[in-house]
JSON list of C-alpha atoms in Angstrom, two decimals:
[
{"chain": "A", "resi": 699, "resn": "MET", "atom": "CA", "xyz": [0.00, 0.00, 0.00]},
{"chain": "A", "resi": 700, "resn": "ILE", "atom": "CA", "xyz": [1.15, 3.53, -0.81]},
{"chain": "A", "resi": 701, "resn": "ARG", "atom": "CA", "xyz": [0.63, 5.74, 2.26]},
{"chain": "A", "resi": 702, "resn": "VAL", "atom": "CA", "xyz": [-0.49, 9.29, 1.43]},
{"chain": "A", "resi": 703, "resn": "LEU", "atom": "CA", "xyz": [-0.72, 12.50, 3.47]},
{"chain": "A", "resi": 704, "resn": "ILE", "atom": "CA", "xyz": [-2.95, 15.23, 1.99]},
{"chain": "A", "resi": 705, "resn": "VAL", "atom": "CA", "xyz": [-2.01, 18.83, 2.77]},
{"chain": "A", "resi": 706, "resn": "ASP", "atom": "CA", "xyz": [-4.44, 21.61, 1.84]},
{"chain": "A", "resi": 707, "resn": "ASP", "atom": "CA", "xyz": [-6.13, 24.42, 3.74]},
{"chain": "A", "resi": 708, "resn": "GLN", "atom": "CA", "xyz": [-9.47, 23.75, 2.04]},
{"chain": "A", "resi": 709, "resn": "VAL", "atom": "CA", "xyz": [-11.48, 20.99, 3.71]},
{"chain": "A", "resi": 710, "resn": "MET", "atom": "CA", "xyz": [-13.41, 20.14, 0.54]},
{"chain": "A", "resi": 711, "resn": "VAL", "atom": "CA", "xyz": [-10.20, 19.57, -1.38]},
{"chain": "A", "resi": 712, "resn": "ARG", "atom": "CA", "xyz": [-8.80, 17.31, 1.33]},
{"chain": "A", "resi": 713, "resn": "GLU", "atom": "CA", "xyz": [-12.00, 15.30, 1.62]},
{"chain": "A", "resi": 714, "resn": "GLY", "atom": "CA", "xyz": [-12.39, 15.01, -2.15]},
{"chain": "A", "resi": 715, "resn": "PHE", "atom": "CA", "xyz": [-8.86, 13.72, -2.66]},
{"chain": "A", "resi": 716, "resn": "SER", "atom": "CA", "xyz": [-9.24, 11.34, 0.29]},
{"chain": "A", "resi": 717, "resn": "VAL", "atom": "CA", "xyz": [-12.36, 9.76, -1.23]},
{"chain": "A", "resi": 718, "resn": "LEU", "atom": "CA", "xyz": [-10.74, 9.40, -4.65]},
{"chain": "A", "resi": 719, "resn": "LEU", "atom": "CA", "xyz": [-7.49, 7.91, -3.37]},
{"chain": "A", "resi": 720, "resn": "ASN", "atom": "CA", "xyz": [-9.00, 5.62, -0.74]},
{"chain": "A", "resi": 721, "resn": "ALA", "atom": "CA", "xyz": [-11.09, 4.08, -3.52]},
{"chain": "A", "resi": 722, "resn": "MET", "atom": "CA", "xyz": [-7.86, 2.75, -5.05]},
{"chain": "A", "resi": 723, "resn": "PRO", "atom": "CA", "xyz": [-6.84, -0.76, -3.95]},
{"chain": "A", "resi": 724, "resn": "ASP", "atom": "CA", "xyz": [-3.15, 0.13, -3.61]},
{"chain": "A", "resi": 725, "resn": "ILE", "atom": "CA", "xyz": [-3.41, 3.58, -1.96]},
{"chain": "A", "resi": 726, "resn": "GLU", "atom": "CA", "xyz": [-4.30, 4.55, 1.61]},
{"chain": "A", "resi": 727, "resn": "VAL", "atom": "CA", "xyz": [-4.74, 8.10, 2.90]},
{"chain": "A", "resi": 728, "resn": "VAL", "atom": "CA", "xyz": [-3.14, 7.99, 6.35]},
{"chain": "A", "resi": 729, "resn": "GLY", "atom": "CA", "xyz": [-3.74, 11.60, 7.33]},
{"chain": "A", "resi": 730, "resn": "GLU", "atom": "CA", "xyz": [-4.51, 15.21, 6.45]},
{"chain": "A", "resi": 731, "resn": "ALA", "atom": "CA", "xyz": [-2.91, 18.54, 7.31]},
{"chain": "A", "resi": 732, "resn": "VAL", "atom": "CA", "xyz": [-4.29, 22.09, 7.01]},
{"chain": "A", "resi": 733, "resn": "ASP", "atom": "CA", "xyz": [-0.97, 23.89, 6.55]},
{"chain": "A", "resi": 734, "resn": "GLY", "atom": "CA", "xyz": [2.74, 23.34, 6.05]},
{"chain": "A", "resi": 735, "resn": "ARG", "atom": "CA", "xyz": [3.66, 23.35, 9.72]},
{"chain": "A", "resi": 736, "resn": "GLN", "atom": "CA", "xyz": [1.16, 20.62, 10.49]},
{"chain": "A", "resi": 737, "resn": "ALA", "atom": "CA", "xyz": [2.37, 18.73, 7.43]},
{"chain": "A", "resi": 738, "resn": "VAL", "atom": "CA", "xyz": [5.98, 18.68, 8.64]},
{"chain": "A", "resi": 739, "resn": "HIS", "atom": "CA", "xyz": [4.84, 17.34, 12.02]},
{"chain": "A", "resi": 740, "resn": "LYS", "atom": "CA", "xyz": [2.59, 14.67, 10.53]},
{"chain": "A", "resi": 741, "resn": "VAL", "atom": "CA", "xyz": [5.26, 13.46, 8.10]},
{"chain": "A", "resi": 742, "resn": "GLY", "atom": "CA", "xyz": [7.42, 12.70, 11.12]},
{"chain": "A", "resi": 743, "resn": "VAL", "atom": "CA", "xyz": [4.61, 10.88, 12.91]},
{"chain": "A", "resi": 744, "resn": "LEU", "atom": "CA", "xyz": [2.77, 9.09, 10.10]},
{"chain": "A", "resi": 745, "resn": "LYS", "atom": "CA", "xyz": [5.73, 8.30, 7.79]},
{"chain": "A", "resi": 746, "resn": "PRO", "atom": "CA", "xyz": [3.78, 8.62, 4.52]},
{"chain": "A", "resi": 747, "resn": "ASP", "atom": "CA", "xyz": [5.25, 7.55, 1.19]},
{"chain": "A", "resi": 748, "resn": "VAL", "atom": "CA", "xyz": [3.78, 10.51, -0.68]},
{"chain": "A", "resi": 749, "resn": "VAL", "atom": "CA", "xyz": [2.71, 13.98, 0.47]},
{"chain": "A", "resi": 750, "resn": "LEU", "atom": "CA", "xyz": [0.15, 15.76, -1.72]},
{"chain": "A", "resi": 751, "resn": "MET", "atom": "CA", "xyz": [1.22, 19.34, -1.01]},
{"chain": "A", "resi": 752, "resn": "ASP", "atom": "CA", "xyz": [-0.73, 22.49, -1.75]},
{"chain": "A", "resi": 753, "resn": "ILE", "atom": "CA", "xyz": [1.50, 25.55, -2.18]},
{"chain": "A", "resi": 754, "resn": "ARG", "atom": "CA", "xyz": [-0.59, 28.48, -1.03]},
{"chain": "A", "resi": 755, "resn": "MET", "atom": "CA", "xyz": [-1.52, 28.01, 2.63]},
{"chain": "A", "resi": 756, "resn": "PRO", "atom": "CA", "xyz": [-1.48, 30.13, 5.82]},
{"chain": "A", "resi": 757, "resn": "GLU", "atom": "CA", "xyz": [1.01, 29.69, 8.68]},
{"chain": "A", "resi": 758, "resn": "MET", "atom": "CA", "xyz": [3.62, 27.83, 6.59]},
{"chain": "A", "resi": 759, "resn": "ASN", "atom": "CA", "xyz": [3.22, 27.47, 2.83]},
{"chain": "A", "resi": 760, "resn": "GLY", "atom": "CA", "xyz": [3.91, 24.33, 0.86]},
{"chain": "A", "resi": 761, "resn": "LEU", "atom": "CA", "xyz": [7.26, 25.58, -0.39]},
{"chain": "A", "resi": 762, "resn": "GLU", "atom": "CA", "xyz": [8.65, 26.02, 3.12]},
{"chain": "A", "resi": 763, "resn": "ALA", "atom": "CA", "xyz": [7.14, 22.72, 4.22]},
{"chain": "A", "resi": 764, "resn": "THR", "atom": "CA", "xyz": [8.72, 20.90, 1.27]},
{"chain": "A", "resi": 765, "resn": "ARG", "atom": "CA", "xyz": [12.13, 22.31, 2.20]},
{"chain": "A", "resi": 766, "resn": "GLU", "atom": "CA", "xyz": [11.77, 21.16, 5.81]},
{"chain": "A", "resi": 767, "resn": "ILE", "atom": "CA", "xyz": [10.57, 17.68, 4.84]},
{"chain": "A", "resi": 768, "resn": "VAL", "atom": "CA", "xyz": [13.47, 17.23, 2.41]},
{"chain": "A", "resi": 769, "resn": "ALA", "atom": "CA", "xyz": [15.98, 18.71, 4.89]},
{"chain": "A", "resi": 770, "resn": "ALA", "atom": "CA", "xyz": [14.78, 16.23, 7.52]},
{"chain": "A", "resi": 771, "resn": "ASP", "atom": "CA", "xyz": [15.71, 13.48, 5.05]},
{"chain": "A", "resi": 772, "resn": "ALA", "atom": "CA", "xyz": [12.22, 12.04, 5.27]},
{"chain": "A", "resi": 773, "resn": "ASP", "atom": "CA", "xyz": [11.46, 9.16, 2.94]},
{"chain": "A", "resi": 774, "resn": "ALA", "atom": "CA", "xyz": [8.25, 10.87, 1.85]},
{"chain": "A", "resi": 775, "resn": "LYS", "atom": "CA", "xyz": [8.11, 12.16, -1.73]},
{"chain": "A", "resi": 776, "resn": "VAL", "atom": "CA", "xyz": [6.36, 15.51, -2.17]},
{"chain": "A", "resi": 777, "resn": "LEU", "atom": "CA", "xyz": [3.85, 15.88, -5.00]},
{"chain": "A", "resi": 778, "resn": "VAL", "atom": "CA", "xyz": [2.96, 19.56, -5.47]},
{"chain": "A", "resi": 779, "resn": "LEU", "atom": "CA", "xyz": [-0.66, 20.46, -6.12]},
{"chain": "A", "resi": 780, "resn": "THR", "atom": "CA", "xyz": [-1.81, 23.75, -7.58]},
{"chain": "A", "resi": 781, "resn": "THR", "atom": "CA", "xyz": [-4.75, 25.30, -9.39]},
{"chain": "A", "resi": 782, "resn": "PHE", "atom": "CA", "xyz": [-2.61, 26.87, -12.09]},
{"chain": "A", "resi": 783, "resn": "ASP", "atom": "CA", "xyz": [0.13, 25.34, -14.23]},
{"chain": "A", "resi": 784, "resn": "LEU", "atom": "CA", "xyz": [1.91, 28.71, -14.11]},
{"chain": "A", "resi": 785, "resn": "ASP", "atom": "CA", "xyz": [1.95, 28.90, -10.32]},
{"chain": "A", "resi": 786, "resn": "GLU", "atom": "CA", "xyz": [4.81, 31.26, -9.42]},
{"chain": "A", "resi": 787, "resn": "TYR", "atom": "CA", "xyz": [6.11, 28.79, -6.84]},
{"chain": "A", "resi": 788, "resn": "VAL", "atom": "CA", "xyz": [6.35, 25.69, -9.03]},
{"chain": "A", "resi": 789, "resn": "TYR", "atom": "CA", "xyz": [9.96, 26.34, -10.01]},
{"chain": "A", "resi": 790, "resn": "GLN", "atom": "CA", "xyz": [11.04, 26.98, -6.41]},
{"chain": "A", "resi": 791, "resn": "ALA", "atom": "CA", "xyz": [9.14, 23.93, -5.17]},
{"chain": "A", "resi": 792, "resn": "LEU", "atom": "CA", "xyz": [10.93, 21.63, -7.61]},
{"chain": "A", "resi": 793, "resn": "ARG", "atom": "CA", "xyz": [14.29, 23.11, -6.66]},
{"chain": "A", "resi": 794, "resn": "SER", "atom": "CA", "xyz": [13.36, 22.63, -3.00]},
{"chain": "A", "resi": 795, "resn": "GLY", "atom": "CA", "xyz": [13.02, 18.90, -3.52]},
{"chain": "A", "resi": 796, "resn": "ALA", "atom": "CA", "xyz": [9.46, 18.26, -4.66]},
{"chain": "A", "resi": 797, "resn": "SER", "atom": "CA", "xyz": [9.28, 15.10, -6.74]},
{"chain": "A", "resi": 798, "resn": "GLY", "atom": "CA", "xyz": [6.50, 16.20, -9.03]},
{"chain": "A", "resi": 799, "resn": "PHE", "atom": "CA", "xyz": [3.73, 18.56, -9.94]},
{"chain": "A", "resi": 800, "resn": "LEU", "atom": "CA", "xyz": [0.02, 18.00, -10.55]},
{"chain": "A", "resi": 801, "resn": "LEU", "atom": "CA", "xyz": [-2.93, 20.27, -11.27]},
{"chain": "A", "resi": 802, "resn": "LYS", "atom": "CA", "xyz": [-5.86, 20.17, -8.83]},
{"chain": "A", "resi": 803, "resn": "ASP", "atom": "CA", "xyz": [-8.29, 19.57, -11.69]},
{"chain": "A", "resi": 804, "resn": "ALA", "atom": "CA", "xyz": [-6.60, 16.25, -12.52]},
{"chain": "A", "resi": 805, "resn": "SER", "atom": "CA", "xyz": [-8.95, 13.30, -12.90]},
{"chain": "A", "resi": 806, "resn": "ALA", "atom": "CA", "xyz": [-9.14, 10.55, -10.30]},
{"chain": "A", "resi": 807, "resn": "GLY", "atom": "CA", "xyz": [-7.04, 8.34, -12.58]},
{"chain": "A", "resi": 808, "resn": "GLN", "atom": "CA", "xyz": [-4.41, 11.02, -13.12]},
{"chain": "A", "resi": 809, "resn": "LEU", "atom": "CA", "xyz": [-4.22, 11.71, -9.39]},
{"chain": "A", "resi": 810, "resn": "ALA", "atom": "CA", "xyz": [-3.77, 8.04, -8.51]},
{"chain": "A", "resi": 811, "resn": "ASP", "atom": "CA", "xyz": [-1.24, 7.52, -11.31]},
{"chain": "A", "resi": 812, "resn": "GLY", "atom": "CA", "xyz": [0.65, 10.60, -10.13]},
{"chain": "A", "resi": 813, "resn": "VAL", "atom": "CA", "xyz": [0.89, 9.20, -6.61]},
{"chain": "A", "resi": 814, "resn": "ARG", "atom": "CA", "xyz": [2.10, 5.84, -7.95]},
{"chain": "A", "resi": 815, "resn": "ILE", "atom": "CA", "xyz": [4.69, 7.43, -10.24]},
{"chain": "A", "resi": 816, "resn": "VAL", "atom": "CA", "xyz": [6.18, 9.60, -7.49]},
{"chain": "A", "resi": 817, "resn": "ALA", "atom": "CA", "xyz": [6.09, 6.75, -4.95]},
{"chain": "A", "resi": 818, "resn": "SER", "atom": "CA", "xyz": [8.10, 4.58, -7.35]},
{"chain": "A", "resi": 819, "resn": "GLY", "atom": "CA", "xyz": [10.84, 7.19, -7.55]},
{"chain": "A", "resi": 820, "resn": "GLU", "atom": "CA", "xyz": [9.97, 8.52, -11.00]},
{"chain": "A", "resi": 821, "resn": "ALA", "atom": "CA", "xyz": [9.57, 12.23, -11.72]},
{"chain": "A", "resi": 822, "resn": "LEU", "atom": "CA", "xyz": [6.17, 13.67, -12.52]},
{"chain": "A", "resi": 823, "resn": "LEU", "atom": "CA", "xyz": [6.61, 16.76, -14.66]},
{"chain": "A", "resi": 824, "resn": "ALA", "atom": "CA", "xyz": [3.84, 17.97, -16.93]},
{"chain": "A", "resi": 825, "resn": "PRO", "atom": "CA", "xyz": [5.05, 19.32, -20.31]},
{"chain": "A", "resi": 826, "resn": "THR", "atom": "CA", "xyz": [3.98, 22.83, -19.32]},
{"chain": "A", "resi": 827, "resn": "VAL", "atom": "CA", "xyz": [6.17, 22.62, -16.22]},
{"chain": "A", "resi": 828, "resn": "THR", "atom": "CA", "xyz": [9.16, 21.31, -18.18]},
{"chain": "A", "resi": 829, "resn": "LYS", "atom": "CA", "xyz": [8.84, 24.26, -20.54]},
{"chain": "A", "resi": 830, "resn": "ARG", "atom": "CA", "xyz": [8.62, 26.61, -17.57]},
{"chain": "A", "resi": 831, "resn": "LEU", "atom": "CA", "xyz": [11.77, 25.13, -16.04]},
{"chain": "A", "resi": 832, "resn": "ILE", "atom": "CA", "xyz": [13.70, 25.52, -19.28]},
{"chain": "A", "resi": 833, "resn": "SER", "atom": "CA", "xyz": [12.43, 29.09, -19.64]},
{"chain": "A", "resi": 834, "resn": "GLU", "atom": "CA", "xyz": [13.45, 29.91, -16.07]},
{"chain": "A", "resi": 835, "resn": "PHE", "atom": "CA", "xyz": [16.94, 28.48, -16.46]},
{"chain": "A", "resi": 836, "resn": "SER", "atom": "CA", "xyz": [17.29, 30.29, -19.78]},
{"chain": "A", "resi": 837, "resn": "ARG", "atom": "CA", "xyz": [16.43, 33.54, -17.99]},
{"chain": "A", "resi": 838, "resn": "LEU", "atom": "CA", "xyz": [19.02, 32.85, -15.31]},
{"chain": "A", "resi": 839, "resn": "GLY", "atom": "CA", "xyz": [21.68, 32.73, -18.01]},
{"chain": "A", "resi": 840, "resn": "THR", "atom": "CA", "xyz": [25.04, 31.65, -16.59]},
{"chain": "A", "resi": 841, "resn": "PRO", "atom": "CA", "xyz": [25.26, 28.00, -15.48]},
{"chain": "A", "resi": 842, "resn": "ARG", "atom": "CA", "xyz": [25.69, 27.41, -11.78]},
{"chain": "A", "resi": 843, "resn": "ALA", "atom": "CA", "xyz": [29.38, 26.66, -11.19]},
{"chain": "A", "resi": 844, "resn": "PRO", "atom": "CA", "xyz": [28.89, 23.92, -8.55]},
{"chain": "A", "resi": 845, "resn": "ALA", "atom": "CA", "xyz": [26.62, 22.03, -10.94]},
{"chain": "A", "resi": 846, "resn": "GLN", "atom": "CA", "xyz": [29.11, 22.23, -13.78]},
{"chain": "A", "resi": 847, "resn": "GLU", "atom": "CA", "xyz": [31.98, 21.10, -11.58]},
{"chain": "A", "resi": 848, "resn": "ARG", "atom": "CA", "xyz": [30.09, 18.01, -10.41]},
{"chain": "A", "resi": 849, "resn": "ILE", "atom": "CA", "xyz": [29.42, 16.86, -13.98]},
{"chain": "A", "resi": 850, "resn": "ALA", "atom": "CA", "xyz": [33.06, 15.76, -14.11]},
{"chain": "A", "resi": 851, "resn": "ASP", "atom": "CA", "xyz": [32.20, 12.99, -11.63]},
{"chain": "A", "resi": 852, "resn": "LEU", "atom": "CA", "xyz": [29.93, 11.33, -14.20]},
{"chain": "A", "resi": 853, "resn": "THR", "atom": "CA", "xyz": [30.94, 8.94, -16.94]},
{"chain": "A", "resi": 854, "resn": "GLU", "atom": "CA", "xyz": [30.02, 9.78, -20.54]},
{"chain": "A", "resi": 855, "resn": "ARG", "atom": "CA", "xyz": [27.14, 7.30, -20.48]},
{"chain": "A", "resi": 856, "resn": "GLU", "atom": "CA", "xyz": [25.88, 8.60, -17.13]},
{"chain": "A", "resi": 857, "resn": "THR", "atom": "CA", "xyz": [25.87, 12.14, -18.52]},
{"chain": "A", "resi": 858, "resn": "GLU", "atom": "CA", "xyz": [23.91, 10.89, -21.53]},
{"chain": "A", "resi": 859, "resn": "VAL", "atom": "CA", "xyz": [21.36, 9.21, -19.26]},
{"chain": "A", "resi": 860, "resn": "LEU", "atom": "CA", "xyz": [21.09, 12.35, -17.12]},
{"chain": "A", "resi": 861, "resn": "VAL", "atom": "CA", "xyz": [20.21, 14.44, -20.18]},
{"chain": "A", "resi": 862, "resn": "LEU", "atom": "CA", "xyz": [17.49, 11.96, -21.17]},
{"chain": "A", "resi": 863, "resn": "VAL", "atom": "CA", "xyz": [16.09, 11.98, -17.63]},
{"chain": "A", "resi": 864, "resn": "ALA", "atom": "CA", "xyz": [15.96, 15.78, -17.77]},
{"chain": "A", "resi": 865, "resn": "GLN", "atom": "CA", "xyz": [14.06, 15.55, -21.04]},
{"chain": "A", "resi": 866, "resn": "GLY", "atom": "CA", "xyz": [11.36, 13.60, -19.22]},
{"chain": "A", "resi": 867, "resn": "LEU", "atom": "CA", "xyz": [12.04, 10.10, -20.56]},
{"chain": "A", "resi": 868, "resn": "SER", "atom": "CA", "xyz": [11.16, 7.08, -18.42]},
{"chain": "A", "resi": 869, "resn": "ASN", "atom": "CA", "xyz": [13.64, 4.27, -17.77]},
{"chain": "A", "resi": 870, "resn": "GLY", "atom": "CA", "xyz": [11.94, 2.19, -20.43]},
{"chain": "A", "resi": 871, "resn": "GLU", "atom": "CA", "xyz": [12.15, 4.98, -23.00]},
{"chain": "A", "resi": 872, "resn": "ILE", "atom": "CA", "xyz": [15.80, 5.63, -22.16]},
{"chain": "A", "resi": 873, "resn": "ALA", "atom": "CA", "xyz": [16.56, 1.92, -22.51]},
{"chain": "A", "resi": 874, "resn": "GLU", "atom": "CA", "xyz": [14.92, 1.87, -25.93]},
{"chain": "A", "resi": 875, "resn": "HIS", "atom": "CA", "xyz": [16.77, 5.01, -27.01]},
{"chain": "A", "resi": 876, "resn": "LEU", "atom": "CA", "xyz": [20.17, 3.69, -25.92]},
{"chain": "A", "resi": 877, "resn": "VAL", "atom": "CA", "xyz": [19.41, 0.09, -26.92]},
{"chain": "A", "resi": 878, "resn": "VAL", "atom": "CA", "xyz": [20.24, -1.31, -23.50]},
{"chain": "A", "resi": 879, "resn": "ALA", "atom": "CA", "xyz": [18.33, -3.23, -20.82]},
{"chain": "A", "resi": 880, "resn": "GLU", "atom": "CA", "xyz": [16.01, -1.24, -18.56]},
{"chain": "A", "resi": 881, "resn": "SER", "atom": "CA", "xyz": [17.86, -2.65, -15.54]},
{"chain": "A", "resi": 882, "resn": "THR", "atom": "CA", "xyz": [21.05, -1.08, -16.90]},
{"chain": "A", "resi": 883, "resn": "VAL", "atom": "CA", "xyz": [19.33, 2.31, -17.06]},
{"chain": "A", "resi": 884, "resn": "LYS", "atom": "CA", "xyz": [18.12, 1.92, -13.46]},
{"chain": "A", "resi": 885, "resn": "THR", "atom": "CA", "xyz": [21.70, 1.24, -12.40]},
{"chain": "A", "resi": 886, "resn": "HIS", "atom": "CA", "xyz": [22.95, 4.33, -14.23]},
{"chain": "A", "resi": 887, "resn": "VAL", "atom": "CA", "xyz": [20.24, 6.51, -12.66]},
{"chain": "A", "resi": 888, "resn": "SER", "atom": "CA", "xyz": [21.05, 5.19, -9.18]},
{"chain": "A", "resi": 889, "resn": "ARG", "atom": "CA", "xyz": [24.75, 5.93, -9.66]},
{"chain": "A", "resi": 890, "resn": "ILE", "atom": "CA", "xyz": [23.98, 9.42, -10.96]},
{"chain": "A", "resi": 891, "resn": "LEU", "atom": "CA", "xyz": [21.89, 10.22, -7.88]},
{"chain": "A", "resi": 892, "resn": "VAL", "atom": "CA", "xyz": [24.59, 8.91, -5.53]},
{"chain": "A", "resi": 893, "resn": "LYS", "atom": "CA", "xyz": [27.46, 10.71, -7.28]},
{"chain": "A", "resi": 894, "resn": "LEU", "atom": "CA", "xyz": [25.64, 14.02, -7.42]},
{"chain": "A", "resi": 895, "resn": "GLY", "atom": "CA", "xyz": [24.05, 13.68, -3.97]},
{"chain": "A", "resi": 896, "resn": "LEU", "atom": "CA", "xyz": [20.54, 14.07, -5.36]},
{"chain": "A", "resi": 897, "resn": "ARG", "atom": "CA", "xyz": [17.26, 12.84, -3.90]},
{"chain": "A", "resi": 898, "resn": "ASP", "atom": "CA", "xyz": [15.41, 11.69, -7.02]},
{"chain": "A", "resi": 899, "resn": "ARG", "atom": "CA", "xyz": [14.90, 12.07, -10.77]},
{"chain": "A", "resi": 900, "resn": "THR", "atom": "CA", "xyz": [13.26, 15.46, -10.45]},
{"chain": "A", "resi": 901, "resn": "GLN", "atom": "CA", "xyz": [16.29, 16.90, -8.69]},
{"chain": "A", "resi": 902, "resn": "ALA", "atom": "CA", "xyz": [18.44, 15.26, -11.36]},
{"chain": "A", "resi": 903, "resn": "ALA", "atom": "CA", "xyz": [16.44, 17.08, -14.03]},
{"chain": "A", "resi": 904, "resn": "VAL", "atom": "CA", "xyz": [16.83, 20.40, -12.22]},
{"chain": "A", "resi": 905, "resn": "PHE", "atom": "CA", "xyz": [20.57, 19.73, -11.87]},
{"chain": "A", "resi": 906, "resn": "ALA", "atom": "CA", "xyz": [20.86, 19.10, -15.61]},
{"chain": "A", "resi": 907, "resn": "TYR", "atom": "CA", "xyz": [19.14, 22.40, -16.38]},
{"chain": "A", "resi": 908, "resn": "GLU", "atom": "CA", "xyz": [21.36, 24.29, -13.92]},
{"chain": "A", "resi": 909, "resn": "ALA", "atom": "CA", "xyz": [24.47, 22.76, -15.46]},
{"chain": "A", "resi": 910, "resn": "ARG", "atom": "CA", "xyz": [23.18, 23.67, -18.93]},
{"chain": "A", "resi": 911, "resn": "LEU", "atom": "CA", "xyz": [23.22, 20.06, -20.11]},
{"chain": "A", "resi": 912, "resn": "VAL", "atom": "CA", "xyz": [19.70, 20.77, -21.30]},
{"chain": "A", "resi": 913, "resn": "THR", "atom": "CA", "xyz": [18.87, 24.08, -22.98]},
{"chain": "A", "resi": 914, "resn": "PRO", "atom": "CA", "xyz": [15.79, 25.55, -24.64]},
{"chain": "A", "resi": 915, "resn": "GLY", "atom": "CA", "xyz": [15.16, 23.52, -27.75]},
{"chain": "A", "resi": 916, "resn": "GLY", "atom": "CA", "xyz": [17.83, 21.03, -26.63]}
]
């Protein structure tokens, strides 16, 4: 069972998501939180696998809560929820360690699939978000020096895999592209995360953008 904590200051949203997710045979909603501060506390107590995190909340917003959850090295993966795909905090949330992004108007199937994808360690980035990330890094201009320096720790094949991860390809798609076994891709991804000290594929994608391995149109 995938254990989920729902964080949103609107009771109807929390209850709606709880009903939808609890109807799934492989997902269990273990708790709810009304703001980021309560979310951080409940992650420590309930040990969820996935946190559905709203961004705009009183007391402590979802961005701050995501940072604290990641800093605490919790096993929980944060899936950001928002009403708009151009939410001003999406970029910061992903850089803070969120594992994915989902619109609140997603269908029950999309919501459940999103939870499963993030729980399995995959990244969940909608095309609109990927474009936004690329646009943001393009605006920033100069590559971040620490990111560029750490690329030297990767082998040529690992760098190639990192670029494909940043482009949103799944392990299966990367395996097909490189004509290798999917298990080989999983090994490469694991080594990349360890070498670069990253939490998951989403952070790997952000790293690739910061190091300019992926550029607009690239």
